[in-house]
């Protein structure tokens, strides 16, 4: 396969996965959502079109609500009894609840302000995160820091974390059993921080936190709720590094989050 064909295929796969509004497929056209744009661009990221609605002063419509129960005060589960983010991090450091514990270097529980108004959730640690024990410190992390700065949020004022706290080998997607094992930590972290807004970055974070299989494209541009807390879905910063065309829609998404923080 030629390089440009491989690139085009990768791009189409990403679009399909992330549900961009202008996905153009030939063979798979039948599986597209009705009303999708059918203009065929030349293949390759350079020509990619991602249609986003013009930002309006109105907030997007409500989306999915997911209400997992809060911690049970009488539980004997140490995660539910964790009284601080530090307590959660200590439990994570010793955790062996899933297979990822065998290949991790350091656990990456998350970091940021305990009183953060925004919790930003990614997928799982990458190489640099695994080496340092800190979330979003590699290239994707640099981009996230810039995205947050764009809405006047210094990184330190946000609580930044991931769905799974240990690095999946070769940065593969975390598996369902790994996510299920790790999720109680994230639930407790969100409960302790009690933010005003949650930003779910990428498919894994969005689908897990909303308990849905809907695509990122379908989930974007709605105000969802996680335990009543407004939740905004956007692209993962690593996806933006691969496809800069998603920067604009990401900008639209984070502005929605910023407006919710103000309100
Ligand atoms: N990607 C993630 O999802 N999380 C990180 O911490 C870094 C990269
Ligand atoms: Fe435990 Fe989560 Fe690490 Fe699995 S990924 S070992 S559940 S902390």
PDB file of C-alpha atoms and ligand atoms in Angstrom:
ATOM      1  CA  UNK A   1       0.000   0.000   0.000  1.00  0.00           C
ATOM      2  CA  UNK A   2       1.342   3.441  -0.853  1.00  0.00           C
ATOM      3  CA  UNK A   3       2.072   5.868   1.920  1.00  0.00           C
ATOM      4  CA  UNK A   4      -0.699   8.194   0.918  1.00  0.00           C
ATOM      5  CA  UNK A   5      -3.217   5.355   0.786  1.00  0.00           C
ATOM      6  CA  UNK A   6      -2.127   4.198   4.235  1.00  0.00           C
ATOM      7  CA  UNK A   7      -2.440   7.745   5.511  1.00  0.00           C
ATOM      8  CA  UNK A   8      -5.864   8.131   3.942  1.00  0.00           C
ATOM      9  CA  UNK A   9      -7.009   4.868   5.484  1.00  0.00           C
ATOM     10  CA  UNK A  10      -5.737   5.845   8.908  1.00  0.00           C
ATOM     11  CA  UNK A  11      -7.488   9.155   8.582  1.00  0.00           C
ATOM     12  CA  UNK A  12     -10.766   7.525   7.605  1.00  0.00           C
ATOM     13  CA  UNK A  13     -10.493   5.134  10.526  1.00  0.00           C
ATOM     14  CA  UNK A  14      -9.934   8.021  12.899  1.00  0.00           C
ATOM     15  CA  UNK A  15     -12.872   9.898  11.458  1.00  0.00           C
ATOM     16  CA  UNK A  16     -15.064   6.859  11.768  1.00  0.00           C
ATOM     17  CA  UNK A  17     -13.951   6.264  15.324  1.00  0.00           C
ATOM     18  CA  UNK A  18     -14.219   9.840  16.401  1.00  0.00           C
ATOM     19  CA  UNK A  19     -17.354  10.505  14.426  1.00  0.00           C
ATOM     20  CA  UNK A  20     -16.319  13.721  12.666  1.00  0.00           C
ATOM     21  CA  UNK A  21     -19.302  15.377  11.060  1.00  0.00           C
ATOM     22  CA  UNK A  22     -17.958  15.113   7.544  1.00  0.00           C
ATOM     23  CA  UNK A  23     -16.891  11.519   7.371  1.00  0.00           C
ATOM     24  CA  UNK A  24     -16.692  10.515   3.770  1.00  0.00           C
ATOM     25  CA  UNK A  25     -16.600   6.844   3.038  1.00  0.00           C
ATOM     26  CA  UNK A  26     -17.376   5.050  -0.162  1.00  0.00           C
ATOM     27  CA  UNK A  27     -17.891   1.387   0.687  1.00  0.00           C
ATOM     28  CA  UNK A  28     -19.118   2.014   4.211  1.00  0.00           C
ATOM     29  CA  UNK A  29     -21.372   4.871   3.163  1.00  0.00           C
ATOM     30  CA  UNK A  30     -24.431   2.866   4.117  1.00  0.00           C
ATOM     31  CA  UNK A  31     -23.438   2.892   7.775  1.00  0.00           C
ATOM     32  CA  UNK A  32     -23.158   6.652   7.955  1.00  0.00           C
ATOM     33  CA  UNK A  33     -25.609   8.637   9.904  1.00  0.00           C
ATOM     34  CA  UNK A  34     -28.292  10.310   7.871  1.00  0.00           C
ATOM     35  CA  UNK A  35     -27.658  13.901   7.054  1.00  0.00           C
ATOM     36  CA  UNK A  36     -23.890  13.543   7.070  1.00  0.00           C
ATOM     37  CA  UNK A  37     -21.992  15.611   4.581  1.00  0.00           C
ATOM     38  CA  UNK A  38     -21.352  13.657   1.422  1.00  0.00           C
ATOM     39  CA  UNK A  39     -18.771  15.882  -0.216  1.00  0.00           C
ATOM     40  CA  UNK A  40     -15.710  13.820  -0.995  1.00  0.00           C
ATOM     41  CA  UNK A  41     -12.448  15.522  -0.132  1.00  0.00           C
ATOM     42  CA  UNK A  42      -9.129  14.352  -1.499  1.00  0.00           C
ATOM     43  CA  UNK A  43      -7.787  11.835   1.031  1.00  0.00           C
ATOM     44  CA  UNK A  44      -5.252  12.816   3.665  1.00  0.00           C
ATOM     45  CA  UNK A  45      -5.317  14.977   6.743  1.00  0.00           C
ATOM     46  CA  UNK A  46      -4.398  18.126   4.830  1.00  0.00           C
ATOM     47  CA  UNK A  47      -7.763  18.161   3.086  1.00  0.00           C
ATOM     48  CA  UNK A  48      -9.795  16.931   5.994  1.00  0.00           C
ATOM     49  CA  UNK A  49     -12.979  18.806   6.604  1.00  0.00           C
ATOM     50  CA  UNK A  50     -14.527  18.813  10.019  1.00  0.00           C
ATOM     51  CA  UNK A  51     -17.741  20.721  10.069  1.00  0.00           C
ATOM     52  CA  UNK A  52     -18.622  22.337  13.338  1.00  0.00           C
ATOM     53  CA  UNK A  53     -21.654  24.403  14.018  1.00  0.00           C
ATOM     54  CA  UNK A  54     -20.873  28.077  14.381  1.00  0.00           C
ATOM     55  CA  UNK A  55     -20.421  28.835  18.067  1.00  0.00           C
ATOM     56  CA  UNK A  56     -23.503  30.585  19.310  1.00  0.00           C
ATOM     57  CA  UNK A  57     -24.108  32.285  22.580  1.00  0.00           C
ATOM     58  CA  UNK A  58     -26.507  29.526  23.517  1.00  0.00           C
ATOM     59  CA  UNK A  59     -25.218  26.479  25.297  1.00  0.00           C
ATOM     60  CA  UNK A  60     -25.668  23.138  23.527  1.00  0.00           C
ATOM     61  CA  UNK A  61     -28.618  20.919  24.316  1.00  0.00           C
ATOM     62  CA  UNK A  62     -28.533  18.413  27.184  1.00  0.00           C
ATOM     63  CA  UNK A  63     -27.139  14.989  26.377  1.00  0.00           C
ATOM     64  CA  UNK A  64     -26.589  11.806  28.338  1.00  0.00           C
ATOM     65  CA  UNK A  65     -26.956  11.627  32.126  1.00  0.00           C
ATOM     66  CA  UNK A  66     -25.130   8.988  34.120  1.00  0.00           C
ATOM     67  CA  UNK A  67     -25.580   8.709  37.866  1.00  0.00           C
ATOM     68  CA  UNK A  68     -23.451   6.037  39.456  1.00  0.00           C
ATOM     69  CA  UNK A  69     -24.069   6.024  43.207  1.00  0.00           C
ATOM     70  CA  UNK A  70     -21.795   8.045  45.431  1.00  0.00           C
ATOM     71  CA  UNK A  71     -19.575   6.312  47.952  1.00  0.00           C
ATOM     72  CA  UNK A  72     -21.430   4.387  50.605  1.00  0.00           C
ATOM     73  CA  UNK A  73     -20.355   5.824  53.931  1.00  0.00           C
ATOM     74  CA  UNK A  74     -20.768   2.478  55.660  1.00  0.00           C
ATOM     75  CA  UNK A  75     -18.756   0.605  53.082  1.00  0.00           C
ATOM     76  CA  UNK A  76     -15.645  -1.226  54.139  1.00  0.00           C
ATOM     77  CA  UNK A  77     -14.112  -0.676  50.691  1.00  0.00           C
ATOM     78  CA  UNK A  78     -10.960   1.416  51.245  1.00  0.00           C
ATOM     79  CA  UNK A  79     -11.519   3.304  47.973  1.00  0.00           C
ATOM     80  CA  UNK A  80     -14.922   4.457  49.107  1.00  0.00           C
ATOM     81  CA  UNK A  81     -13.499   5.390  52.477  1.00  0.00           C
ATOM     82  CA  UNK A  82     -10.551   7.349  51.043  1.00  0.00           C
ATOM     83  CA  UNK A  83     -10.811  10.766  52.665  1.00  0.00           C
ATOM     84  CA  UNK A  84      -8.520  12.707  50.335  1.00  0.00           C
ATOM     85  CA  UNK A  85      -6.956  12.615  46.884  1.00  0.00           C
ATOM     86  CA  UNK A  86      -3.725  11.643  48.578  1.00  0.00           C
ATOM     87  CA  UNK A  87      -5.477   8.655  50.155  1.00  0.00           C
ATOM     88  CA  UNK A  88      -6.709   7.617  46.707  1.00  0.00           C
ATOM     89  CA  UNK A  89      -3.188   7.983  45.277  1.00  0.00           C
ATOM     90  CA  UNK A  90      -1.792   5.819  48.064  1.00  0.00           C
ATOM     91  CA  UNK A  91      -4.319   3.075  47.307  1.00  0.00           C
ATOM     92  CA  UNK A  92      -3.550   3.317  43.577  1.00  0.00           C
ATOM     93  CA  UNK A  93       0.184   3.002  44.258  1.00  0.00           C
ATOM     94  CA  UNK A  94      -0.402  -0.397  45.874  1.00  0.00           C
ATOM     95  CA  UNK A  95      -3.137  -1.550  43.498  1.00  0.00           C
ATOM     96  CA  UNK A  96      -2.975  -4.909  41.769  1.00  0.00           C
ATOM     97  CA  UNK A  97      -6.596  -5.197  40.722  1.00  0.00           C
ATOM     98  CA  UNK A  98      -5.863  -5.621  37.025  1.00  0.00           C
ATOM     99  CA  UNK A  99      -3.122  -6.937  34.764  1.00  0.00           C
ATOM    100  CA  UNK A 100      -1.721  -3.491  34.030  1.00  0.00           C
ATOM    101  CA  UNK A 101       0.061  -3.608  37.392  1.00  0.00           C
ATOM    102  CA  UNK A 102       2.511  -6.140  35.920  1.00  0.00           C
ATOM    103  CA  UNK A 103       3.882  -3.848  33.227  1.00  0.00           C
ATOM    104  CA  UNK A 104       3.656  -0.409  34.824  1.00  0.00           C
ATOM    105  CA  UNK A 105       6.684   1.494  36.041  1.00  0.00           C
ATOM    106  CA  UNK A 106       4.836   4.025  38.184  1.00  0.00           C
ATOM    107  CA  UNK A 107       1.158   4.453  38.852  1.00  0.00           C
ATOM    108  CA  UNK A 108      -0.333   7.708  37.586  1.00  0.00           C
ATOM    109  CA  UNK A 109      -3.226   8.563  39.898  1.00  0.00           C
ATOM    110  CA  UNK A 110      -3.735  12.116  38.625  1.00  0.00           C
ATOM    111  CA  UNK A 111      -2.729  15.513  39.919  1.00  0.00           C
ATOM    112  CA  UNK A 112      -3.970  19.017  40.456  1.00  0.00           C
ATOM    113  CA  UNK A 113      -5.946  21.089  42.874  1.00  0.00           C
ATOM    114  CA  UNK A 114      -8.168  19.319  45.373  1.00  0.00           C
ATOM    115  CA  UNK A 115     -10.593  22.208  44.958  1.00  0.00           C
ATOM    116  CA  UNK A 116     -10.371  22.276  41.145  1.00  0.00           C
ATOM    117  CA  UNK A 117     -13.435  23.597  39.353  1.00  0.00           C
ATOM    118  CA  UNK A 118     -12.561  21.494  36.314  1.00  0.00           C
ATOM    119  CA  UNK A 119     -11.627  17.823  36.194  1.00  0.00           C
ATOM    120  CA  UNK A 120     -10.031  16.794  32.872  1.00  0.00           C
ATOM    121  CA  UNK A 121     -10.050  13.065  32.135  1.00  0.00           C
ATOM    122  CA  UNK A 122      -7.937  11.262  29.524  1.00  0.00           C
ATOM    123  CA  UNK A 123      -7.541   7.584  28.708  1.00  0.00           C
ATOM    124  CA  UNK A 124      -4.450   6.225  30.397  1.00  0.00           C
ATOM    125  CA  UNK A 125      -0.804   7.013  31.027  1.00  0.00           C
ATOM    126  CA  UNK A 126       1.642   6.952  28.131  1.00  0.00           C
ATOM    127  CA  UNK A 127       5.364   6.349  28.289  1.00  0.00           C
ATOM    128  CA  UNK A 128       6.425   9.629  29.903  1.00  0.00           C
ATOM    129  CA  UNK A 129       3.564   9.443  32.372  1.00  0.00           C
ATOM    130  CA  UNK A 130       4.534   5.878  33.304  1.00  0.00           C
ATOM    131  CA  UNK A 131       8.122   7.001  33.875  1.00  0.00           C
ATOM    132  CA  UNK A 132       7.253  10.064  35.922  1.00  0.00           C
ATOM    133  CA  UNK A 133       4.040   9.054  37.683  1.00  0.00           C
ATOM    134  CA  UNK A 134       2.415  12.283  36.448  1.00  0.00           C
ATOM    135  CA  UNK A 135      -0.527  12.595  34.028  1.00  0.00           C
ATOM    136  CA  UNK A 136      -0.288  14.375  30.704  1.00  0.00           C
ATOM    137  CA  UNK A 137       3.370  15.344  30.754  1.00  0.00           C
ATOM    138  CA  UNK A 138       4.355  14.089  27.286  1.00  0.00           C
ATOM    139  CA  UNK A 139       3.556  15.774  23.982  1.00  0.00           C
ATOM    140  CA  UNK A 140      -0.182  15.374  24.404  1.00  0.00           C
ATOM    141  CA  UNK A 141       0.215  16.863  27.869  1.00  0.00           C
ATOM    142  CA  UNK A 142       1.972  19.936  26.546  1.00  0.00           C
ATOM    143  CA  UNK A 143      -0.929  20.468  24.195  1.00  0.00           C
ATOM    144  CA  UNK A 144      -3.434  19.985  27.019  1.00  0.00           C
ATOM    145  CA  UNK A 145      -1.589  22.584  29.092  1.00  0.00           C
ATOM    146  CA  UNK A 146      -1.904  25.027  26.171  1.00  0.00           C
ATOM    147  CA  UNK A 147      -5.576  24.230  25.668  1.00  0.00           C
ATOM    148  CA  UNK A 148      -6.257  24.933  29.348  1.00  0.00           C
ATOM    149  CA  UNK A 149      -4.221  28.140  29.222  1.00  0.00           C
ATOM    150  CA  UNK A 150      -6.396  29.250  26.304  1.00  0.00           C
ATOM    151  CA  UNK A 151      -9.369  29.372  28.675  1.00  0.00           C
ATOM    152  CA  UNK A 152      -7.276  31.029  31.393  1.00  0.00           C
ATOM    153  CA  UNK A 153      -6.890  27.916  33.452  1.00  0.00           C
ATOM    154  CA  UNK A 154      -3.375  27.251  34.671  1.00  0.00           C
ATOM    155  CA  UNK A 155      -2.817  23.518  34.717  1.00  0.00           C
ATOM    156  CA  UNK A 156      -2.318  23.538  38.500  1.00  0.00           C
ATOM    157  CA  UNK A 157      -5.890  24.762  38.976  1.00  0.00           C
ATOM    158  CA  UNK A 158      -7.341  21.757  37.154  1.00  0.00           C
ATOM    159  CA  UNK A 159      -7.464  18.172  38.388  1.00  0.00           C
ATOM    160  CA  UNK A 160      -6.014  16.098  35.537  1.00  0.00           C
ATOM    161  CA  UNK A 161      -6.370  12.340  35.515  1.00  0.00           C
ATOM    162  CA  UNK A 162      -7.139   9.285  33.450  1.00  0.00           C
ATOM    163  CA  UNK A 163      -9.621   6.442  33.225  1.00  0.00           C
ATOM    164  CA  UNK A 164      -6.910   3.868  34.046  1.00  0.00           C
ATOM    165  CA  UNK A 165      -4.059   4.717  36.363  1.00  0.00           C
ATOM    166  CA  UNK A 166      -1.421   2.354  34.923  1.00  0.00           C
ATOM    167  CA  UNK A 167      -0.003   2.438  31.416  1.00  0.00           C
ATOM    168  CA  UNK A 168      -1.417  -0.075  28.950  1.00  0.00           C
ATOM    169  CA  UNK A 169       1.504  -1.772  27.162  1.00  0.00           C
ATOM    170  CA  UNK A 170       2.404  -0.097  23.847  1.00  0.00           C
ATOM    171  CA  UNK A 171      -0.229   2.525  24.635  1.00  0.00           C
ATOM    172  CA  UNK A 172      -3.000   0.200  23.535  1.00  0.00           C
ATOM    173  CA  UNK A 173      -6.520   1.093  24.562  1.00  0.00           C
ATOM    174  CA  UNK A 174      -7.406  -0.101  28.029  1.00  0.00           C
ATOM    175  CA  UNK A 175      -9.607  -3.181  28.013  1.00  0.00           C
ATOM    176  CA  UNK A 176     -13.036  -3.326  29.487  1.00  0.00           C
ATOM    177  CA  UNK A 177     -11.959  -5.377  32.524  1.00  0.00           C
ATOM    178  CA  UNK A 178      -9.097  -2.986  33.245  1.00  0.00           C
ATOM    179  CA  UNK A 179     -11.410   0.007  33.032  1.00  0.00           C
ATOM    180  CA  UNK A 180     -13.956  -1.698  35.272  1.00  0.00           C
ATOM    181  CA  UNK A 181     -11.279  -2.513  37.870  1.00  0.00           C
ATOM    182  CA  UNK A 182      -9.882   1.018  37.895  1.00  0.00           C
ATOM    183  CA  UNK A 183     -13.059   3.076  37.705  1.00  0.00           C
ATOM    184  CA  UNK A 184     -13.794   3.215  41.454  1.00  0.00           C
ATOM    185  CA  UNK A 185     -10.652   5.338  41.919  1.00  0.00           C
ATOM    186  CA  UNK A 186     -11.829   7.882  39.383  1.00  0.00           C
ATOM    187  CA  UNK A 187     -15.336   7.943  40.805  1.00  0.00           C
ATOM    188  CA  UNK A 188     -13.952   8.665  44.251  1.00  0.00           C
ATOM    189  CA  UNK A 189     -11.583  11.333  42.898  1.00  0.00           C
ATOM    190  CA  UNK A 190     -14.456  13.115  41.179  1.00  0.00           C
ATOM    191  CA  UNK A 191     -16.524  12.845  44.323  1.00  0.00           C
ATOM    192  CA  UNK A 192     -13.731  14.332  46.447  1.00  0.00           C
ATOM    193  CA  UNK A 193     -12.945  17.190  44.048  1.00  0.00           C
ATOM    194  CA  UNK A 194     -16.620  17.831  43.327  1.00  0.00           C
ATOM    195  CA  UNK A 195     -15.844  20.010  40.293  1.00  0.00           C
ATOM    196  CA  UNK A 196     -18.174  22.383  38.538  1.00  0.00           C
ATOM    197  CA  UNK A 197     -17.429  20.867  35.133  1.00  0.00           C
ATOM    198  CA  UNK A 198     -15.880  17.647  33.796  1.00  0.00           C
ATOM    199  CA  UNK A 199     -13.994  17.578  30.505  1.00  0.00           C
ATOM    200  CA  UNK A 200     -13.879  14.094  28.966  1.00  0.00           C
ATOM    201  CA  UNK A 201     -11.117  13.904  26.378  1.00  0.00           C
ATOM    202  CA  UNK A 202     -11.443  11.210  23.728  1.00  0.00           C
ATOM    203  CA  UNK A 203     -13.623   8.155  23.234  1.00  0.00           C
ATOM    204  CA  UNK A 204     -12.501   6.147  26.229  1.00  0.00           C
ATOM    205  CA  UNK A 205     -13.091   8.932  28.738  1.00  0.00           C
ATOM    206  CA  UNK A 206     -16.364  10.039  27.181  1.00  0.00           C
ATOM    207  CA  UNK A 207     -17.874   6.601  26.742  1.00  0.00           C
ATOM    208  CA  UNK A 208     -16.758   5.406  30.170  1.00  0.00           C
ATOM    209  CA  UNK A 209     -17.927   8.434  32.120  1.00  0.00           C
ATOM    210  CA  UNK A 210     -21.268   8.501  30.337  1.00  0.00           C
ATOM    211  CA  UNK A 211     -21.673   4.725  30.251  1.00  0.00           C
ATOM    212  CA  UNK A 212     -22.522   4.776  26.559  1.00  0.00           C
ATOM    213  CA  UNK A 213     -21.225   3.379  23.276  1.00  0.00           C
ATOM    214  CA  UNK A 214     -22.104   6.501  21.301  1.00  0.00           C
ATOM    215  CA  UNK A 215     -19.301   7.896  19.172  1.00  0.00           C
ATOM    216  CA  UNK A 216     -17.365  10.967  20.173  1.00  0.00           C
ATOM    217  CA  UNK A 217     -18.824  12.805  17.200  1.00  0.00           C
ATOM    218  CA  UNK A 218     -22.332  12.116  18.451  1.00  0.00           C
ATOM    219  CA  UNK A 219     -21.428  13.028  22.030  1.00  0.00           C
ATOM    220  CA  UNK A 220     -19.689  16.312  21.250  1.00  0.00           C
ATOM    221  CA  UNK A 221     -21.589  19.551  21.441  1.00  0.00           C
ATOM    222  CA  UNK A 222     -23.990  18.471  24.167  1.00  0.00           C
ATOM    223  CA  UNK A 223     -23.990  19.204  27.861  1.00  0.00           C
ATOM    224  CA  UNK A 224     -24.026  15.790  29.476  1.00  0.00           C
ATOM    225  CA  UNK A 225     -24.232  15.096  33.197  1.00  0.00           C
ATOM    226  CA  UNK A 226     -22.170  12.827  35.395  1.00  0.00           C
ATOM    227  CA  UNK A 227     -23.841  12.633  38.811  1.00  0.00           C
ATOM    228  CA  UNK A 228     -25.449  15.919  37.899  1.00  0.00           C
ATOM    229  CA  UNK A 229     -22.125  17.608  37.122  1.00  0.00           C
ATOM    230  CA  UNK A 230     -22.039  19.118  33.603  1.00  0.00           C
ATOM    231  CA  UNK A 231     -19.721  17.083  31.383  1.00  0.00           C
ATOM    232  CA  UNK A 232     -18.290  18.283  28.071  1.00  0.00           C
ATOM    233  CA  UNK A 233     -16.798  15.878  25.551  1.00  0.00           C
ATOM    234  CA  UNK A 234     -13.915  16.740  23.255  1.00  0.00           C
ATOM    235  CA  UNK A 235     -11.116  15.172  21.247  1.00  0.00           C
ATOM    236  CA  UNK A 236      -8.136  13.700  23.008  1.00  0.00           C
ATOM    237  CA  UNK A 237      -5.047  15.943  22.754  1.00  0.00           C
ATOM    238  CA  UNK A 238      -3.097  13.039  21.214  1.00  0.00           C
ATOM    239  CA  UNK A 239      -5.700  12.857  18.450  1.00  0.00           C
ATOM    240  CA  UNK A 240      -5.187  16.576  17.841  1.00  0.00           C
ATOM    241  CA  UNK A 241      -1.490  15.976  17.368  1.00  0.00           C
ATOM    242  CA  UNK A 242      -2.357  13.507  14.613  1.00  0.00           C
ATOM    243  CA  UNK A 243      -5.093  15.594  13.095  1.00  0.00           C
ATOM    244  CA  UNK A 244      -4.775  19.361  13.576  1.00  0.00           C
ATOM    245  CA  UNK A 245      -8.181  19.822  11.914  1.00  0.00           C
ATOM    246  CA  UNK A 246      -9.711  18.872  15.229  1.00  0.00           C
ATOM    247  CA  UNK A 247      -8.160  21.854  16.968  1.00  0.00           C
ATOM    248  CA  UNK A 248     -10.970  24.141  15.949  1.00  0.00           C
ATOM    249  CA  UNK A 249     -13.784  21.920  17.211  1.00  0.00           C
ATOM    250  CA  UNK A 250     -11.755  21.318  20.373  1.00  0.00           C
ATOM    251  CA  UNK A 251     -11.530  25.047  20.846  1.00  0.00           C
ATOM    252  CA  UNK A 252     -15.321  25.241  20.512  1.00  0.00           C
ATOM    253  CA  UNK A 253     -15.687  22.477  23.123  1.00  0.00           C
ATOM    254  CA  UNK A 254     -13.380  24.006  25.696  1.00  0.00           C
ATOM    255  CA  UNK A 255     -15.108  27.336  25.308  1.00  0.00           C
ATOM    256  CA  UNK A 256     -18.349  25.592  26.208  1.00  0.00           C
ATOM    257  CA  UNK A 257     -16.590  24.218  29.303  1.00  0.00           C
ATOM    258  CA  UNK A 258     -15.293  27.718  30.111  1.00  0.00           C
ATOM    259  CA  UNK A 259     -18.798  29.162  29.834  1.00  0.00           C
ATOM    260  CA  UNK A 260     -20.123  26.520  32.198  1.00  0.00           C
ATOM    261  CA  UNK A 261     -17.341  27.378  34.647  1.00  0.00           C
ATOM    262  CA  UNK A 262     -18.353  31.028  34.556  1.00  0.00           C
ATOM    263  CA  UNK A 263     -22.056  30.438  34.954  1.00  0.00           C
TER     264      UNK A 263
HETATM  265  N1  LIG B   1      -2.738  10.374  27.197  1.00  0.00           N
HETATM  266  C1  LIG B   1      -3.641  10.145  28.181  1.00  0.00           C
HETATM  267  O1  LIG B   1      -4.766   9.741  27.922  1.00  0.00           O
HETATM  268  N2  LIG B   1      -3.277  10.374  29.419  1.00  0.00           N
HETATM  269  C2  LIG B   1      -2.077  10.819  29.752  1.00  0.00           C
HETATM  270  O2  LIG B   1      -1.840  11.006  30.938  1.00  0.00           O
HETATM  271  C3  LIG B   1      -1.169  11.079  28.721  1.00  0.00           C
HETATM  272  C4  LIG B   1      -1.515  10.841  27.447  1.00  0.00           C
HETATM  273 FE1  LIG B   2      -5.120  -0.986  39.742  1.00  0.00          FE
HETATM  274 FE2  LIG B   2      -6.059   0.704  37.936  1.00  0.00          FE
HETATM  275 FE3  LIG B   2      -3.484   0.070  37.902  1.00  0.00          FE
HETATM  276 FE4  LIG B   2      -5.310  -1.747  37.189  1.00  0.00          FE
HETATM  277  S1  LIG B   2      -4.853   0.204  36.131  1.00  0.00           S
HETATM  278  S2  LIG B   2      -3.576  -2.086  38.567  1.00  0.00           S
HETATM  279  S3  LIG B   2      -7.005  -1.226  38.558  1.00  0.00           S
HETATM  280  S4  LIG B   2      -4.556   1.192  39.513  1.00  0.00           S
END
